[in-house]
mmCIF file of C-alpha atoms in Angstrom:
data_model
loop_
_atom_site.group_PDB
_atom_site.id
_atom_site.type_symbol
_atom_site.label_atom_id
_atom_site.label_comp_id
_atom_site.label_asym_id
_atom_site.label_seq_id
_atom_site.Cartn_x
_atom_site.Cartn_y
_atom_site.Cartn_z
ATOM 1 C CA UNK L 14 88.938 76.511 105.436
ATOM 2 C CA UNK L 15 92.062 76.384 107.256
ATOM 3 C CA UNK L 16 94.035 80.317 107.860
ATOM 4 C CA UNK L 17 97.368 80.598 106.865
ATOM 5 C CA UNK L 18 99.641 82.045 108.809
ATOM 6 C CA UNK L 19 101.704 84.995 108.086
ATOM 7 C CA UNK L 20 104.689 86.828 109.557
ATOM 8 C CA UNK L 21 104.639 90.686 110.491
ATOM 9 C CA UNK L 22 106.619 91.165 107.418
ATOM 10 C CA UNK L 23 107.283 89.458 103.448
ATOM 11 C CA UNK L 24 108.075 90.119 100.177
ATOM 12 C CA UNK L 25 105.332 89.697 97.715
ATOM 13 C CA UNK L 26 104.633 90.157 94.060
ATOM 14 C CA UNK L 27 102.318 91.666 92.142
ATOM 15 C CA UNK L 28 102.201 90.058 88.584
ATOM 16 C CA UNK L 29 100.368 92.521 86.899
ATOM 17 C CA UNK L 30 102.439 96.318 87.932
ATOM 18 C CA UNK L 31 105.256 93.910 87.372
ATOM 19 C CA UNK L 32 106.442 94.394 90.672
ATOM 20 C CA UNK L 33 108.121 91.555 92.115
ATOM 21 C CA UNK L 34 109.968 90.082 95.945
ATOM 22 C CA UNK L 35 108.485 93.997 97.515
ATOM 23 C CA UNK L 36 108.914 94.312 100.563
ATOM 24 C CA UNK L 37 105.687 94.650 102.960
ATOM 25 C CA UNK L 38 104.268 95.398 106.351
ATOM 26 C CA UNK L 39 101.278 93.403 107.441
ATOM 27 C CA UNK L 40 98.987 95.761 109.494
ATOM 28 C CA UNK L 41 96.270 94.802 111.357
ATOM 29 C CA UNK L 42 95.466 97.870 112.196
ATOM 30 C CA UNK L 43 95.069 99.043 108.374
ATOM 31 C CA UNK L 44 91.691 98.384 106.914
ATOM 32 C CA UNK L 45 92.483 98.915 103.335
ATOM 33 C CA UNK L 46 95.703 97.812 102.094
ATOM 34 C CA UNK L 47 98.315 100.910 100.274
ATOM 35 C CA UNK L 48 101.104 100.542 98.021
ATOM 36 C CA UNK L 49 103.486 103.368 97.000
ATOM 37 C CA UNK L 50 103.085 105.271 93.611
ATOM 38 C CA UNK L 51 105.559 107.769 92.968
ATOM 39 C CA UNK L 52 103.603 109.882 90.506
ATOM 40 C CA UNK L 53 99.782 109.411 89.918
ATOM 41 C CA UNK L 54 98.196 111.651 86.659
ATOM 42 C CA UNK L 55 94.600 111.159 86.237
ATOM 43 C CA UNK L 56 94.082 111.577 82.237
ATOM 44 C CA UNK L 57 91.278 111.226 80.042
ATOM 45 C CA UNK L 58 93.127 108.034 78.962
ATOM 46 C CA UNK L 59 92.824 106.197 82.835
ATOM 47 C CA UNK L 60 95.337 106.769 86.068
ATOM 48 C CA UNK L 61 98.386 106.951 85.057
ATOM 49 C CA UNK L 62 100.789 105.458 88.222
ATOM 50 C CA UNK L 63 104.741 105.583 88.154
ATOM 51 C CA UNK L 64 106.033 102.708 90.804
ATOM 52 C CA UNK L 65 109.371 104.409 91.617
ATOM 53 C CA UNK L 66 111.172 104.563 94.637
ATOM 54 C CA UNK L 67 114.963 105.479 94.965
ATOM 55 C CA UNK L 68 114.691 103.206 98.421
ATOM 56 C CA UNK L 69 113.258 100.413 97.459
ATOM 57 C CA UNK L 70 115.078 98.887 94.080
ATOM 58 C CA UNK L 71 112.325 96.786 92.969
ATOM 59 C CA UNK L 72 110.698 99.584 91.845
ATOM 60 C CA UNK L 73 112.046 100.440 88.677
ATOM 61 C CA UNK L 74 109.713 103.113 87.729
ATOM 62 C CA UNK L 75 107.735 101.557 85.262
ATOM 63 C CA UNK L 76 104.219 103.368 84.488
ATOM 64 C CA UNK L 77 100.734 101.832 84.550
ATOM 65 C CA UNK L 78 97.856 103.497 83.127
ATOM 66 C CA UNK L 79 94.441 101.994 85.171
ATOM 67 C CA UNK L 80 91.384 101.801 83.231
ATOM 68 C CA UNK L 81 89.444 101.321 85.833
ATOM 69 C CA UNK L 82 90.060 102.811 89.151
ATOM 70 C CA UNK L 83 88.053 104.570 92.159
ATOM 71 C CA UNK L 84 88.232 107.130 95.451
ATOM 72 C CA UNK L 85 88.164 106.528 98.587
ATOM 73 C CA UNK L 86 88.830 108.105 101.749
ATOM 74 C CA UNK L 87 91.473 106.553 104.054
ATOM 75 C CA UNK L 88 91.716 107.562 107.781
ATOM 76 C CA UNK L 89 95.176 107.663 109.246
ATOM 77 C CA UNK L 90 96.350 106.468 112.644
ATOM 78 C CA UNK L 91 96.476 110.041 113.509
ATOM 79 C CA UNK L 92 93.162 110.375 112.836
ATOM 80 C CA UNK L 93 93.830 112.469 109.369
ATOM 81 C CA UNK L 94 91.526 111.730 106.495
ATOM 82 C CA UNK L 95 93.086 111.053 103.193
ATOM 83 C CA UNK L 96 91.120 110.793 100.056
ATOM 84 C CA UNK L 97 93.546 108.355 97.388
ATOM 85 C CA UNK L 98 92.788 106.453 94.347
ATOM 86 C CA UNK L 99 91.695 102.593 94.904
ATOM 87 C CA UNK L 100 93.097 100.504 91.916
ATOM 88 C CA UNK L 101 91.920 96.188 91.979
ATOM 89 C CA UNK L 102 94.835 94.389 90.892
ATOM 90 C CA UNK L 103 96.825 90.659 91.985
ATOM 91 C CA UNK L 104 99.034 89.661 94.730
ATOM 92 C CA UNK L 105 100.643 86.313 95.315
ATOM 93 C CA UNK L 106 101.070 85.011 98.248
ATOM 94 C CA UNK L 107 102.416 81.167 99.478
ATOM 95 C CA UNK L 108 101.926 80.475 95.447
ATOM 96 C CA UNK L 109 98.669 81.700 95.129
ATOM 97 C CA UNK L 110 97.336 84.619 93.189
ATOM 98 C CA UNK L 111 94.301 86.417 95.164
ATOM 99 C CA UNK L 112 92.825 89.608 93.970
ATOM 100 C CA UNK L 113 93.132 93.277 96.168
ATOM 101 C CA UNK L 114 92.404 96.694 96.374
ATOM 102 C CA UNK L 115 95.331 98.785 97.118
ATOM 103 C CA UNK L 116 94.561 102.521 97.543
ATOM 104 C CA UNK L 117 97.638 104.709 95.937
ATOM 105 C CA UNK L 118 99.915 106.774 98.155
ATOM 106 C CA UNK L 119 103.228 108.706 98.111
ATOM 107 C CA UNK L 120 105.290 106.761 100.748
ATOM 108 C CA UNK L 121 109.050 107.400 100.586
ATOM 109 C CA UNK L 122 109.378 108.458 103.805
ATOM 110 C CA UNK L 123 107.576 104.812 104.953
ATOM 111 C CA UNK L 124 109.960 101.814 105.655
ATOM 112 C CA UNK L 125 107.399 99.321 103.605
ATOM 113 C CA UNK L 126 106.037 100.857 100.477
ATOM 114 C CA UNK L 127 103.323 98.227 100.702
ATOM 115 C CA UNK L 128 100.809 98.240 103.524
ATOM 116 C CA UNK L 129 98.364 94.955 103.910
ATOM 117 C CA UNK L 130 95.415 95.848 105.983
ATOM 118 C CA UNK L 131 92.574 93.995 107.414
ATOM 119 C CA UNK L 132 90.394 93.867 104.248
ATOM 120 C CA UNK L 133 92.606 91.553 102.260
ATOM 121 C CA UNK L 134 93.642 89.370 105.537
ATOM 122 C CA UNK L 135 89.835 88.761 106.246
ATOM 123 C CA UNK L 136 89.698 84.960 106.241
ATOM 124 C CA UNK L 137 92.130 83.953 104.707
ATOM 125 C CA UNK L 138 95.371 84.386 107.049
ATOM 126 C CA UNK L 139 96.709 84.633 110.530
ATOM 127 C CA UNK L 140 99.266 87.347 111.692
ATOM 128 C CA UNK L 141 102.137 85.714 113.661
ATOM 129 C CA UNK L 142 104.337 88.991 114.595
ATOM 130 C CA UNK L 143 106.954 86.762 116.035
ATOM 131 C CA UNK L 144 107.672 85.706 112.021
ATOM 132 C CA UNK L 145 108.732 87.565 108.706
ATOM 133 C CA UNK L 146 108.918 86.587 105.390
ATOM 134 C CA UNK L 147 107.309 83.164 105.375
ATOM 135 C CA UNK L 148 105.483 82.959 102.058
ATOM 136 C CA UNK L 149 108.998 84.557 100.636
ATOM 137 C CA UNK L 150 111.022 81.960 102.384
ATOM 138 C CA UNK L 151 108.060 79.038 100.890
ATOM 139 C CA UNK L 152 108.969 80.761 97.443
ATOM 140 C CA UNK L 153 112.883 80.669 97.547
ATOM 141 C CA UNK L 154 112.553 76.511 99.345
#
């Protein structure tokens, strides 16, 4: 199976948190891939999840409740261990809709409020730091 390749950088949507063109940082050095949540209540009910972010427009604030969810603990670069909620959900990327795990975090103070790590790249693409938003540029073509 040939890799694609992907820039440092893209916007990519995910279909189900009706999230759409969001803006992300492809990490290498991530293992598990993040995405911002404003506001996470765990509830008899599921994980409830507000994507909001007053820097990042896209999201509008709309709440998911997650029926099925996990823990996990998520070492920082720093060497700080985190443990977040792990939701599975769909990304799409050059037209194609794979599944991920995205671990929940607050990140308004983070450029990206999407983080791609290792696990989701794992055979499947390339990381070309000289290039951005190629599967974004694919989409608009």
């Amino acid at each position: 199976m040939t890799k694609q390749i992907v820039g440092r950088v893209d916007k990519i949507d995910f279909p189900k948190l009706d999230l759409f063109n969001i803006d992300a940082k492809i990490d290498t050095g991530a293992y598990t891939s993040a995405i911002h949540c404003s506001q996470i209540i765990e509830e008899e009910a599921g994980l409830k999840c507000t994507f909001y972010s007053k820097g990042h427009p896209n999201f509008s604030g709309k709440e998911v409740v997650f029926k099925q969810y996990s823990r996990t603990d998520v070492k920082s670069s720093n060497g700080y261990k985190e443990n977040r909620f792990k939701i599975k959900s769909e990304v799409i990327f050059f037209g194609k809709t794979y599944k991920i795990n995205l671990t929940l975090s607050t990140r308004d103070d983070m450029k990206f409020p999407v983080l791609i790590g290792r696990q989701f790249l794992n055979k499947k693409f390339l990381v070309d730091v000289d290039e951005q938003n190629i599967s974004f540029n694919k989409k608009q073509a």
